[in-house]
XYZ file of C-alpha atoms in Angstrom:
179
model
C 125.349 125.024 208.365
C 126.005 123.064 205.369
C 123.185 122.056 203.040
C 123.305 118.856 201.265
C 121.810 118.876 197.862
C 120.674 115.778 196.133
C 122.566 115.940 192.920
C 120.819 113.113 190.999
C 117.427 114.827 191.362
C 118.918 118.125 190.271
C 120.407 116.480 187.199
C 117.052 114.878 186.291
C 115.256 118.217 186.722
C 117.798 119.997 184.517
C 117.614 117.269 181.871
C 113.802 117.389 181.882
C 113.887 121.169 181.405
C 116.268 120.808 178.471
C 114.144 118.140 176.808
C 111.007 120.194 177.301
C 112.722 123.207 175.774
C 113.870 121.151 172.784
C 110.391 119.729 172.215
C 108.936 123.204 172.191
C 111.422 124.405 169.580
C 110.481 121.696 166.977
C 108.450 123.285 164.166
C 104.783 122.345 164.183
C 102.845 121.696 160.972
C 99.464 123.292 161.171
C 97.966 122.379 157.763
C 98.404 120.422 154.498
C 98.342 121.262 150.813
C 97.664 119.079 147.778
C 97.783 119.255 144.025
C 96.716 116.993 141.166
C 99.281 115.351 138.877
C 98.066 114.339 135.420
C 99.318 111.043 134.010
C 98.745 110.550 130.271
C 99.661 108.259 127.401
C 98.649 108.006 123.756
C 98.136 104.773 121.867
C 98.248 105.112 118.121
C 96.750 102.702 115.639
C 99.336 100.207 114.484
C 99.441 96.816 112.782
C 101.988 94.203 111.909
C 101.514 91.740 109.082
C 103.190 88.499 108.066
C 102.409 85.801 105.530
C 102.802 82.085 104.998
C 103.556 81.226 101.358
C 101.305 79.223 99.062
C 103.265 76.263 97.675
C 101.279 74.386 95.028
C 103.899 71.735 94.381
C 103.817 69.795 91.106
C 101.184 70.630 88.505
C 100.607 67.804 86.006
C 98.661 69.238 83.028
C 98.569 65.909 81.157
C 97.275 63.448 83.773
C 96.498 64.535 87.358
C 95.532 68.135 86.622
C 94.056 67.653 83.183
C 90.625 67.636 84.824
C 91.355 68.324 88.512
C 92.343 71.650 90.028
C 95.521 71.903 92.110
C 94.761 73.480 95.491
C 97.022 74.820 98.236
C 96.760 77.301 101.069
C 98.776 79.965 102.835
C 97.860 82.592 105.375
C 98.024 86.231 106.383
C 98.577 87.065 110.062
C 97.820 90.527 111.385
C 98.252 91.939 114.870
C 96.611 95.330 115.253
C 95.844 97.803 118.025
C 92.536 97.096 119.783
C 89.807 99.273 118.342
C 91.210 99.418 114.841
C 89.327 97.930 111.949
C 90.056 97.760 108.271
C 90.764 95.368 105.476
C 93.480 93.122 104.121
C 94.044 93.230 100.376
C 96.176 91.113 98.058
C 97.761 92.555 94.911
C 97.388 91.246 91.391
C 100.897 89.791 91.330
C 103.914 90.443 89.127
C 102.656 88.235 86.293
C 99.067 89.518 86.112
C 97.553 89.489 82.639
C 96.791 92.674 80.675
C 93.068 92.542 81.492
C 93.685 92.192 85.212
C 92.351 94.874 87.587
C 92.524 95.379 91.340
C 88.811 94.563 91.606
C 89.018 91.544 89.263
C 92.594 90.217 89.322
C 93.775 87.664 86.764
C 96.854 86.216 88.425
C 99.581 84.262 86.670
C 102.861 82.707 87.729
C 105.724 83.404 85.356
C 107.522 80.403 83.915
C 110.954 79.584 82.537
C 110.602 81.374 79.199
C 109.161 84.555 77.760
C 105.364 84.231 77.659
C 105.233 81.101 79.853
C 102.450 81.563 82.410
C 100.463 79.328 84.730
C 97.170 80.911 85.797
C 96.100 80.708 89.424
C 93.853 82.503 91.861
C 93.667 83.209 95.602
C 90.453 83.151 97.592
C 89.234 84.153 101.028
C 86.985 81.117 101.538
C 87.696 77.392 101.517
C 85.225 76.592 98.709
C 87.238 79.017 96.564
C 84.326 81.122 95.378
C 85.334 84.583 96.740
C 88.403 85.968 94.941
C 90.658 87.966 97.270
C 90.905 91.393 95.636
C 93.255 94.347 95.833
C 90.638 96.967 96.730
C 89.934 98.219 100.244
C 86.173 98.172 99.586
C 86.160 94.449 98.755
C 89.178 93.250 100.744
C 88.794 90.973 103.737
C 87.708 92.961 106.784
C 88.906 92.573 110.358
C 88.246 94.079 113.771
C 91.392 94.041 115.884
C 91.639 92.245 119.212
C 95.254 93.121 119.974
C 96.241 89.492 119.366
C 97.479 87.773 116.231
C 94.643 87.021 113.821
C 95.242 84.421 111.136
C 93.361 84.663 107.838
C 93.665 81.606 105.589
C 94.424 82.264 101.919
C 93.166 79.523 99.609
C 94.938 79.095 96.282
C 93.953 77.230 93.143
C 95.647 76.434 89.845
C 92.797 75.637 87.466
C 92.741 72.266 85.727
C 93.326 71.852 82.015
C 96.191 74.276 81.375
C 97.735 71.918 78.839
C 99.778 74.501 76.925
C 102.162 75.311 79.798
C 105.841 74.553 79.314
C 107.882 72.369 81.639
C 109.784 74.290 84.345
C 109.395 76.296 87.520
C 106.696 78.938 87.872
C 106.401 81.647 90.521
C 104.772 84.940 91.357
C 104.929 87.493 94.163
C 101.816 88.956 95.751
C 101.889 92.119 97.817
C 99.648 91.786 100.870
C 98.563 94.982 102.627
C 96.685 95.622 105.860
C 94.719 98.882 105.899
C 93.807 100.366 109.283
């Protein structure tokens, strides 16, 4: 007697056995492990500084400025790291007189000839009563915000300097931010 076997069912059974065997041979993960990873950065104190010049224009010692001061303004802009604080100081200038000190600067612009000077001063307030010094203790203080901070600088050439010679006068001030 001949037995007839159903081949499609046999093939399905064999395939199922193979798949089951493959599934059992896949590695199983029984647990987990973890670790911490530190992420760090350092922010140092830093500042940038820039200035806008003070341009007085024409000084007329005979008529307009014989009795009236000549005023002008510039500015100092600082951008410093948040959390820093310090002061901004302004030097005496290249033409400062012999009696000038960092705490009490006597500033002068140099003129066209030897000994030609035009006295001036810079101030931290608009009524020009607080001279901007070159000492950290009395400089203009700031507390940084991380954004640009503009500090006006008010300049004045005093009236009545009738002995100045005709010509161009200039000076250079060194501005420093301490942080």
